[in-house]
Coordinates of C-alpha atoms and ligand atoms in Angstrom, one line a residue:
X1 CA -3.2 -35.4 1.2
X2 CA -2.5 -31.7 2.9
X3 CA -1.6 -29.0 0.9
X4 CA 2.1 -29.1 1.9
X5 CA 2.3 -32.5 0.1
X6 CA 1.4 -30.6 -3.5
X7 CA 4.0 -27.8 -2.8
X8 CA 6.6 -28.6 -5.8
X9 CA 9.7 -29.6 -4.2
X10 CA 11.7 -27.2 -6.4
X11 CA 10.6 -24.6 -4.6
X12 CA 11.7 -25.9 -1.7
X13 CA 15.1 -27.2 -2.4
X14 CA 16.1 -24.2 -4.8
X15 CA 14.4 -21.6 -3.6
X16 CA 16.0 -19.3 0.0
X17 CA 13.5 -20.1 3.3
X18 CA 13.0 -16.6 2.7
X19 CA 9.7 -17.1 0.7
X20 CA 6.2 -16.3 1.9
X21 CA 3.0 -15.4 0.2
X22 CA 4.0 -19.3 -1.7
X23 CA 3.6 -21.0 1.7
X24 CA 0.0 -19.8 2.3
X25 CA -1.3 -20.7 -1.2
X26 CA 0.9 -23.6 -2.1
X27 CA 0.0 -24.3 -5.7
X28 CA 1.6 -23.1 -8.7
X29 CA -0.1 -19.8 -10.5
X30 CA 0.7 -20.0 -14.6
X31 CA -2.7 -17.3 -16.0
X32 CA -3.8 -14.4 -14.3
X33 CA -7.4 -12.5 -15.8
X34 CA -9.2 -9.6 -14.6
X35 CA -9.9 -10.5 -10.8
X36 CA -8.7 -13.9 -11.0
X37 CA -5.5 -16.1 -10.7
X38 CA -5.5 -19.6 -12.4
X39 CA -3.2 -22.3 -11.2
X40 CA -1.2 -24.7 -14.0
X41 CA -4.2 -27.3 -13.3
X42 CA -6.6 -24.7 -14.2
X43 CA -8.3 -24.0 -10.8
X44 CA -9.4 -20.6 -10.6
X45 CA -8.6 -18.4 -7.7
X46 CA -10.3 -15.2 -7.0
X47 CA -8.1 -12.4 -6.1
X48 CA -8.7 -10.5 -2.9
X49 CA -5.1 -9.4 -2.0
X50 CA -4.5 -8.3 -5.6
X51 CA -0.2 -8.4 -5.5
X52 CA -0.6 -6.5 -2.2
X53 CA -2.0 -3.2 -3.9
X54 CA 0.1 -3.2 -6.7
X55 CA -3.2 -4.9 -9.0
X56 CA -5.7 -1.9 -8.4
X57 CA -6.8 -2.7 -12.3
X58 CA -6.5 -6.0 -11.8
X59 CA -4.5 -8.6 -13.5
X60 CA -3.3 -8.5 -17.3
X61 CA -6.0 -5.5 -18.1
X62 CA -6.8 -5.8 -21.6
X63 CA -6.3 -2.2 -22.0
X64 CA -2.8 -2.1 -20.3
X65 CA -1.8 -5.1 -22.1
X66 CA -2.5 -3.5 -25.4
X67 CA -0.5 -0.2 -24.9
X68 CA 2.5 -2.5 -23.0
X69 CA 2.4 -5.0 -26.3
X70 CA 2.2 -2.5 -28.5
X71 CA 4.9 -0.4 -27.2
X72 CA 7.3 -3.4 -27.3
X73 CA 6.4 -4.6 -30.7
X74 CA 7.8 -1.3 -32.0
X75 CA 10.5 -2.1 -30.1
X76 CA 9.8 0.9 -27.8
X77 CA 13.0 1.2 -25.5
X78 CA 12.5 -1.4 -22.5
X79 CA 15.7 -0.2 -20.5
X80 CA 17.0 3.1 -20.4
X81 CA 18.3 4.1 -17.5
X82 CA 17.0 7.8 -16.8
X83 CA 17.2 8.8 -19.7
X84 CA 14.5 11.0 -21.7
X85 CA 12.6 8.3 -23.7
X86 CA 8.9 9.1 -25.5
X87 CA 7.6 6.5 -22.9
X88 CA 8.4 8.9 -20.0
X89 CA 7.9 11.9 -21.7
X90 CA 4.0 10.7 -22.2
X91 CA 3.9 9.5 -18.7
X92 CA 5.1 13.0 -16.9
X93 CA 2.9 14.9 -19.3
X94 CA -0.2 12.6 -18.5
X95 CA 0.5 12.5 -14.7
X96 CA 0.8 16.7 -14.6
X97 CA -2.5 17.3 -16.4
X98 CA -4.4 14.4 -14.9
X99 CA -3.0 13.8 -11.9
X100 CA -1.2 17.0 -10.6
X101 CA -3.0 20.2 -12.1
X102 CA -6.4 19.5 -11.1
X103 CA -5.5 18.7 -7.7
X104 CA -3.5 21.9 -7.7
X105 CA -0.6 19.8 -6.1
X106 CA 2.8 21.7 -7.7
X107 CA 5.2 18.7 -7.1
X108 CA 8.0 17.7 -9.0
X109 CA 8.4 14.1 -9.6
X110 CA 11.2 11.8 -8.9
X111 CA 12.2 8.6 -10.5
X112 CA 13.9 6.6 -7.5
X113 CA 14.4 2.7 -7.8
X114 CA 11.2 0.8 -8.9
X115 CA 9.9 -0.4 -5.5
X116 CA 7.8 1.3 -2.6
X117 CA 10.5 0.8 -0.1
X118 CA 12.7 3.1 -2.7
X119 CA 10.0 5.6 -2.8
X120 CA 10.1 5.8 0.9
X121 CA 14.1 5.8 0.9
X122 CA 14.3 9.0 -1.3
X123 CA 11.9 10.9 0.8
X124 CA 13.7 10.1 3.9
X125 CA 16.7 11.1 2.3
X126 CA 15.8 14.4 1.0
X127 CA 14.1 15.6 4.2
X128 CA 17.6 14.1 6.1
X129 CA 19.4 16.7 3.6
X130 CA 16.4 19.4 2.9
X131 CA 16.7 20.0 6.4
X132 CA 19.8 18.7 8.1
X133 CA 18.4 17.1 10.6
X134 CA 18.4 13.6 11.6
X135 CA 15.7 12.6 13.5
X136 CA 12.0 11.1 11.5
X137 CA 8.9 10.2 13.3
X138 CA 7.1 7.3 12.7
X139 CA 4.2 5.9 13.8
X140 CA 3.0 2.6 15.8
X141 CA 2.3 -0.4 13.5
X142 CA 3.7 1.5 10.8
X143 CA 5.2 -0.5 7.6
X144 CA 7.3 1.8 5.4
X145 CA 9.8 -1.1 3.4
X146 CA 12.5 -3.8 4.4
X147 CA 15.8 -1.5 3.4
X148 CA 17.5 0.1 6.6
X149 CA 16.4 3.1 6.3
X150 CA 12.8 2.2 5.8
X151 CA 12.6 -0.5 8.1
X152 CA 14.1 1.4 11.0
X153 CA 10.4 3.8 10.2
X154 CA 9.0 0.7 10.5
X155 CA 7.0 -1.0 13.5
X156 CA 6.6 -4.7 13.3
X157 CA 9.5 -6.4 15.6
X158 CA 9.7 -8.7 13.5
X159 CA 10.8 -7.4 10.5
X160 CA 12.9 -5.5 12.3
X161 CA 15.2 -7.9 14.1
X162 CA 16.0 -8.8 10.2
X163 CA 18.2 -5.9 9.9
X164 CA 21.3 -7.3 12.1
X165 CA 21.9 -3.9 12.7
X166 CA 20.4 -1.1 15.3
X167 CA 18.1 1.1 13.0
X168 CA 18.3 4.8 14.3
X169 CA 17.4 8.3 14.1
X170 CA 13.1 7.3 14.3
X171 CA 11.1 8.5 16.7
X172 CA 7.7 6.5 17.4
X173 CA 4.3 8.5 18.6
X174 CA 1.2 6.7 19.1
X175 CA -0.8 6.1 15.6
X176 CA -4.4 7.3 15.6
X177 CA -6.3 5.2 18.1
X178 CA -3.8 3.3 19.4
X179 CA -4.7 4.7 23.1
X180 CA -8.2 4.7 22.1
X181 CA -9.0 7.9 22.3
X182 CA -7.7 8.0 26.0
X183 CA -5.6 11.1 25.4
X184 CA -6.2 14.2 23.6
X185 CA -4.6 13.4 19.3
X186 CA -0.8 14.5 19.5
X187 CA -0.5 15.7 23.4
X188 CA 2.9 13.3 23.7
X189 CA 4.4 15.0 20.5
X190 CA 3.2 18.4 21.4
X191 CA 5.1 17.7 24.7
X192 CA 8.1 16.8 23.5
X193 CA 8.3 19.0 20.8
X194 CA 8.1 21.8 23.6
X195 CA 10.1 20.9 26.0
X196 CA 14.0 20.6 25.3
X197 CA 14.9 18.2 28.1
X198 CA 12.4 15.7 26.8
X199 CA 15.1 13.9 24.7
X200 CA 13.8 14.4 21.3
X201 CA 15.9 16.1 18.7
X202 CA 13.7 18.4 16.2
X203 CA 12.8 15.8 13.6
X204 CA 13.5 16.5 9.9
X205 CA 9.9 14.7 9.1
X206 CA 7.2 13.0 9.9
X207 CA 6.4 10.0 7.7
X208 CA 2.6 8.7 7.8
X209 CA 0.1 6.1 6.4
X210 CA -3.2 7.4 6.4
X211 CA -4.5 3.8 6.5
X212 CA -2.0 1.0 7.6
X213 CA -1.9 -1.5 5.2
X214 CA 0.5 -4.0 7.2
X215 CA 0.0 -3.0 10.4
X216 CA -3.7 -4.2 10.6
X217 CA -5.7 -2.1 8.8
X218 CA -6.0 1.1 10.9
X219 CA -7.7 3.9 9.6
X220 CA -6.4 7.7 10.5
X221 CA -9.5 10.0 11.0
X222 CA -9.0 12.6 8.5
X223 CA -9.6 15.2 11.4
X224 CA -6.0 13.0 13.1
X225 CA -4.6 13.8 9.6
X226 CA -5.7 17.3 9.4
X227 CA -3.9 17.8 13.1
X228 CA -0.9 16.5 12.2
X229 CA -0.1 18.0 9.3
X230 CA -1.1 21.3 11.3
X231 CA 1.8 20.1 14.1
X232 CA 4.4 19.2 11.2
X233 CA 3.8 23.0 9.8
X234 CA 4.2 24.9 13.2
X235 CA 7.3 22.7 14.4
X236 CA 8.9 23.0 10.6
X237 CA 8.5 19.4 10.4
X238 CA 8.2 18.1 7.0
X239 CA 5.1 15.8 6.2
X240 CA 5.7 12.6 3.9
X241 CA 3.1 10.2 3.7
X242 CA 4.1 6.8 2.6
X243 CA 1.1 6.1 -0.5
X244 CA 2.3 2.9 -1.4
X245 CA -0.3 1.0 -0.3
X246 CA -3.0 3.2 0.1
X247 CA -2.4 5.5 -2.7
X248 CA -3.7 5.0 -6.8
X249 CA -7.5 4.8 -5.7
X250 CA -7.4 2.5 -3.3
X251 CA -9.5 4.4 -0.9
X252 CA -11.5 6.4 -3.5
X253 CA -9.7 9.3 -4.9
X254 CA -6.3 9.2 -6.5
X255 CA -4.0 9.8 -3.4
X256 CA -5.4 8.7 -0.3
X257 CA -5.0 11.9 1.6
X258 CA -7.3 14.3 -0.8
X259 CA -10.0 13.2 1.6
X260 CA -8.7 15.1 4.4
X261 CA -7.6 17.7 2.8
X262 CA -4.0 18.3 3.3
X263 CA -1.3 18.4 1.1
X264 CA 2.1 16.8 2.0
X265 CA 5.2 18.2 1.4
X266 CA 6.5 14.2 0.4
X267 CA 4.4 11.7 -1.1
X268 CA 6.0 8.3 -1.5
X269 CA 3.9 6.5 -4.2
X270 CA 4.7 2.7 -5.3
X271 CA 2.4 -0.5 -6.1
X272 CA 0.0 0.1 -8.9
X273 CA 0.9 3.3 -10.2
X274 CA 2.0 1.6 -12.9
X275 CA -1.6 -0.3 -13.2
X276 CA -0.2 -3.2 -15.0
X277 CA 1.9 -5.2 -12.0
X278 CA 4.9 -3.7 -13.1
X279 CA 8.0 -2.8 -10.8
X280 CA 7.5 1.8 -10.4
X281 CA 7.8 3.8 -8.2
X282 CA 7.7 7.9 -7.5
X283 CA 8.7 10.1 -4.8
X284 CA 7.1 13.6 -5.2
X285 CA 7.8 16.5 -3.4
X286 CA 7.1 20.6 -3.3
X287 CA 9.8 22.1 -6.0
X288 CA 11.3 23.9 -3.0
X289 CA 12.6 20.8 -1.5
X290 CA 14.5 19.8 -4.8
X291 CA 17.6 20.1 -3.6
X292 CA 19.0 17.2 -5.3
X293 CA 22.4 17.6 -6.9
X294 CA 22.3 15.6 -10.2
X295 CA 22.7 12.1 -9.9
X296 CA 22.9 12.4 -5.8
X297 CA 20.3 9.8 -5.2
X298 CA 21.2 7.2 -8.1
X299 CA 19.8 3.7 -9.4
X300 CA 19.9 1.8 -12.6
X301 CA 16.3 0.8 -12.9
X302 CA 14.4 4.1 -12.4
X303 CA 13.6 4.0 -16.0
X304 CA 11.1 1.4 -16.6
X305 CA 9.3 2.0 -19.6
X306 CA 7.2 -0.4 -20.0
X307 CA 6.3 0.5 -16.8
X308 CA 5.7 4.1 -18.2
X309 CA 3.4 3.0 -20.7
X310 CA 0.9 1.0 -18.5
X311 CA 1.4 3.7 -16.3
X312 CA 0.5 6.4 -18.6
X313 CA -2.6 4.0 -20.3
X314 CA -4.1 3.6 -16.9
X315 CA -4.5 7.6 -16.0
X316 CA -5.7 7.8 -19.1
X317 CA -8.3 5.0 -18.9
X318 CA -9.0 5.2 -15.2
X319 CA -8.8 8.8 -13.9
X320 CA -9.6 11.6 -16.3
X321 CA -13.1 11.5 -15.0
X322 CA -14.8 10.8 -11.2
X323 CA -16.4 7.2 -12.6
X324 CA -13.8 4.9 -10.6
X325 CA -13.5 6.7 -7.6
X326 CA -17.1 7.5 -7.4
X327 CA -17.6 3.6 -8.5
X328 CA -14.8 2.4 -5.1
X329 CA -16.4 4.9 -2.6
X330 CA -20.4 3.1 -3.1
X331 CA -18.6 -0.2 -2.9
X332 CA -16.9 0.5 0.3
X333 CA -20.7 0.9 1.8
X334 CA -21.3 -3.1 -0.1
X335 CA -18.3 -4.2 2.0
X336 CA -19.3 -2.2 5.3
X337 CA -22.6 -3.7 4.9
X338 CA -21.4 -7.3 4.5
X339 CA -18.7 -6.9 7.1
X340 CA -21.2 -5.9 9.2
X341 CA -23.9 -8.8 8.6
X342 CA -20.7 -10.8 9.2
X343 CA -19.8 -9.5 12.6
X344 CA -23.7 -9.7 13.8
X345 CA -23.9 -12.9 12.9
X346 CA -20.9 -14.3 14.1
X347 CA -19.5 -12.5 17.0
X348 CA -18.1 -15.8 18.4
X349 CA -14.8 -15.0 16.1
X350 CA -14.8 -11.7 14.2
X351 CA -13.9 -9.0 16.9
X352 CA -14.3 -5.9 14.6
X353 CA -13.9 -4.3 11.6
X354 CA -12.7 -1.3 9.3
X355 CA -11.7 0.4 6.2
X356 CA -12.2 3.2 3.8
X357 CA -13.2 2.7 0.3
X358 CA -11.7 -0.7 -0.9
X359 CA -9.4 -1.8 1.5
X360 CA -10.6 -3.5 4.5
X361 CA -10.0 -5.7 7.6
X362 CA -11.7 -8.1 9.7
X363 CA -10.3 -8.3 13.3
X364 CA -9.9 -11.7 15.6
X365 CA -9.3 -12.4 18.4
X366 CA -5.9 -14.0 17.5
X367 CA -3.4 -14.6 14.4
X368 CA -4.9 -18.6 14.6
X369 CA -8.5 -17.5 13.9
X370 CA -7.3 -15.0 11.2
X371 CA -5.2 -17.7 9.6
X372 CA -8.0 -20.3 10.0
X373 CA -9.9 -18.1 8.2
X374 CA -7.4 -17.4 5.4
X375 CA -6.8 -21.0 5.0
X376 CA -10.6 -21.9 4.5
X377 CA -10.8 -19.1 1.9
X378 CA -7.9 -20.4 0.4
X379 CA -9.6 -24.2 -0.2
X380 CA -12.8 -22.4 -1.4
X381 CA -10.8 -20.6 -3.8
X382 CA -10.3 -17.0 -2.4
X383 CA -7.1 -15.6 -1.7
X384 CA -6.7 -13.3 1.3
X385 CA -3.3 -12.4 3.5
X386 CA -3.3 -11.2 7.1
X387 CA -2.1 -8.1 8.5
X388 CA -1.5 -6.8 11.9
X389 CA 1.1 -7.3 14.8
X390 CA -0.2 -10.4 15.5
X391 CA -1.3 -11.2 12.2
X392 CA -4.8 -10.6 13.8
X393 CA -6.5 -9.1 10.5
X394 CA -8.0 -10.8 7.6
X395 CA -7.1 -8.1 5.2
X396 CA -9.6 -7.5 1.8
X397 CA -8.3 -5.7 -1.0
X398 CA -9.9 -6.4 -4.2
X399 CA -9.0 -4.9 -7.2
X400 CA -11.2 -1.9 -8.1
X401 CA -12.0 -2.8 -11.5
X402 CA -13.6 -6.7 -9.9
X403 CA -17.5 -6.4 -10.4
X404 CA -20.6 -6.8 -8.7
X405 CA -20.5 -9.9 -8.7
X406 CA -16.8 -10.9 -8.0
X407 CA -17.2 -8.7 -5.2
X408 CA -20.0 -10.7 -3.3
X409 CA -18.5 -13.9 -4.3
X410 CA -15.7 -12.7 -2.6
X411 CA -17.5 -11.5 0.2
X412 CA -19.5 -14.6 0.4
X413 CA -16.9 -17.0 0.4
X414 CA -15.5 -14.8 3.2
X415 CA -18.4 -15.2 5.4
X416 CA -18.1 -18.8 4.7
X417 CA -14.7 -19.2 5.9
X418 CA -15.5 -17.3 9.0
X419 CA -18.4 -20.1 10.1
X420 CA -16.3 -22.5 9.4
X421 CA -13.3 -21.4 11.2
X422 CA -15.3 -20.6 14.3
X423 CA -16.4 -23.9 14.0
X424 CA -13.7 -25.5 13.8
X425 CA -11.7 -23.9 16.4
X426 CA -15.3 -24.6 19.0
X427 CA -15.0 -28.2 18.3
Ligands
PMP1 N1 5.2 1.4 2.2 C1 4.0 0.8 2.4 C2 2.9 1.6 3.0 C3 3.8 -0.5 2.0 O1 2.6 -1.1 2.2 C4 4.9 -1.2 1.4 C5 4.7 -2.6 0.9 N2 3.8 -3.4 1.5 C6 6.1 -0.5 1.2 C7 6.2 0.8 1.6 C8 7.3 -1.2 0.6 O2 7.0 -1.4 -0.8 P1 7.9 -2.5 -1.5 O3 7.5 -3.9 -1.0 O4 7.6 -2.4 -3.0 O5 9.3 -2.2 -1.3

């Protein structure tokens, strides 16, 4: 029997071809604990995608669920549009003392729709309008969201040919080593920038990952960061980077760009800010650029309170002191180590790898040997996704709170799967 023969039919029949993550773990998921997924027979699944970033706590964490059940059995308001609720009044309050003051960051906080790609539709927006220009700059392999506006920053050809439409008014430049270190950071966007015949209309902003999550794992230098947020303030360009994915400790501290040291002017922050899995999202910006009228940039879900609560439970829980992200920078030396044991050992398969604090990638040759990989971890009870233009990258992202132990499990079954795919494709 293959695993396509246990995919329930209804799936198939009901559900639009659109689907995805089901088709590379065909089995039905019913429980969800900590750092594992259990399917309706029971099988446990350990969780090394965690709901693509938007699981940093894990799944159902028993302090989240607490403050979430307890909020609804007071029939705390679940819907409320935007309106002020206690749930969002907590949340703002908790985010400005923990999060903002004592990074010194002064933004003001928006509410757009609840996803990432919302997040990253506001920002464009407001620095389309903040500065009444047109133009953004985006980078290679970059992956910003699937809405038009979003998916015209992003990379992946793809995705793009999705839109049915042309997707203008983005710019592409070369993300940190995509020429390898062949030219000197930024000499192409210095150049155009300068010269007025080269074609390239002042942008309104640049929009950044500092770690692509989708594009294959590729990790800015902080010194690349540092540079271009030092071009985006001499040419008036504004700076947003997209912290979907990378952002909520992922990488060690809160926001994923503390480490260089720069401060955006737009910070477009989705997945697990709300800690629990829930749909929330934020767009942040410097209070100069609120130049919102009311109600310009509308939506009726931006008020998720539930989604407040978790939110608010897990800033309390997880960031009032330096234990987590002190805690996700030592593992990211566990993972380097294992990755590179890995690599030594078998260099048949596993090309390279990278990451930064707990998000990391293992590099093949092609999208076969990644996915031969995938599917091996998959039958040893692992789940892992792919990443990259050619789906090239085995993509590890743990949730921060797994332990010790579920993080060499993890790791092991990993090294596993890559034997056994480099066997396999030999043969
Ligand atoms: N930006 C980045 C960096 C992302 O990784 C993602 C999701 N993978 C998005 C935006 C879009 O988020 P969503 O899927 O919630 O719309």
């Amino acid at each position: 029997m293959t695993l396509t023969d246990i995919a329930p039919s209804v799936f198939e029949t009901v559900e639009s071809e659109v689907r995805s993550y089901c088709r590379a773990w065909p089995v039905v998921f019913e429980q969800a604990r900590g750092s594992r997924l259990y399917d309706e027979h029971g099988r446990p699944y350990l969780d090394f995608f965690a709901g693509a970033g938007s699981l940093n706590y894990g799944h159902n964490n028993p302090v989240l669920k607490r403050a979430l059940l307890d909020y609804l059995a007071g029939d705390g308001v679940t819907h409320g549009l935007d309106m002020s609720t206690t749930a969002k009044r907590d949340f703002l309050e908790t985010f400005r003392s923990v999060v903002l003051e004592p990074r010194a960051l002064p933004y003001k906080v928006m509410f757009p729709g609840p996803t990432g790609t919302n997040a990253v539709e506001a920002a464009l927006k407001l620095a389309r309008k903040v500065t009444g220009r047109e133009t953004v700059v985006s980078f290679t392999n970059a992956f910003h969201g699937m809405s038009l506006g979003s998916l015209a920053a992003t990379g992946n050809a793809a995705k793009r040919a999705g839109a049915g439409v042309p997707l203008p008014h983005v710019t592409r430049m070369p993300y940190d080593h995509y020429l390898d270190g062949r030219m000197p950071d930024f000499l192409w966007f210095e150049r155009l920038l300068a010269d007025p015949g080269s074609g390239l209309d002042r942008p309104a902003a640049v929009i950044v990952e500092t770690v692509q999550g989708e594009g294959g794992i590729n990790v800015a230098r902080a010194e690349w960061l540092r540079g271009l947020a030092d071009l985006c303030r001499r040419h008036d360009m504004l700076l947003i980077v997209d912290d979907v994915q990378m952002g909520c400790g992922r990488t060690g501290d809160f926001f994923s760009f503390e480490e260089a040291g720069i401060t955006p002017d737009i910070v477009a922050l989705s997945k697990s800010i709300s800690g629990y899995g829930l749909p929330m999202a934020l767009c942040l910006f410097r209070p100069e650029l609120d130049q919102w009228q009311p109600g310009e940039h509308n939506g009726t879900f931006r008020g998720n309170n539930p989604a407040f609560v978790t939110a608010t439970a897990t800033l309390d829980t997880y960031w009032r002191d330096d234990t987590l992200r002190d805690r996700t920078l030592a593992r990211a030396a566990r993972v380097e180590g294992a990755l590179g044991d890995l690599l030594g050992e078998d260099g048949r398969s596993a090309v390279s790898f990278r990451g930064r604090g707990l998000v990391w990638g293992l590099e093949f040759a092609d999208g076969k040997q990644a996915a031969a990989v995938c599917r091996r971890a998959f039958e040893l009870g692992l789940l892992l996704e792919t990443s990259g233009p050619y789906d090239e990258v085995v993509k590890l992202l743990p949730p921060l709170t797994a332990t010790d132990d579920e993080l060499d499990e993890g790791l092991g079954i990993l090294a596993r799967s890559v034997r056994h795919a480099a066997d396999g494709l030999a043969a």
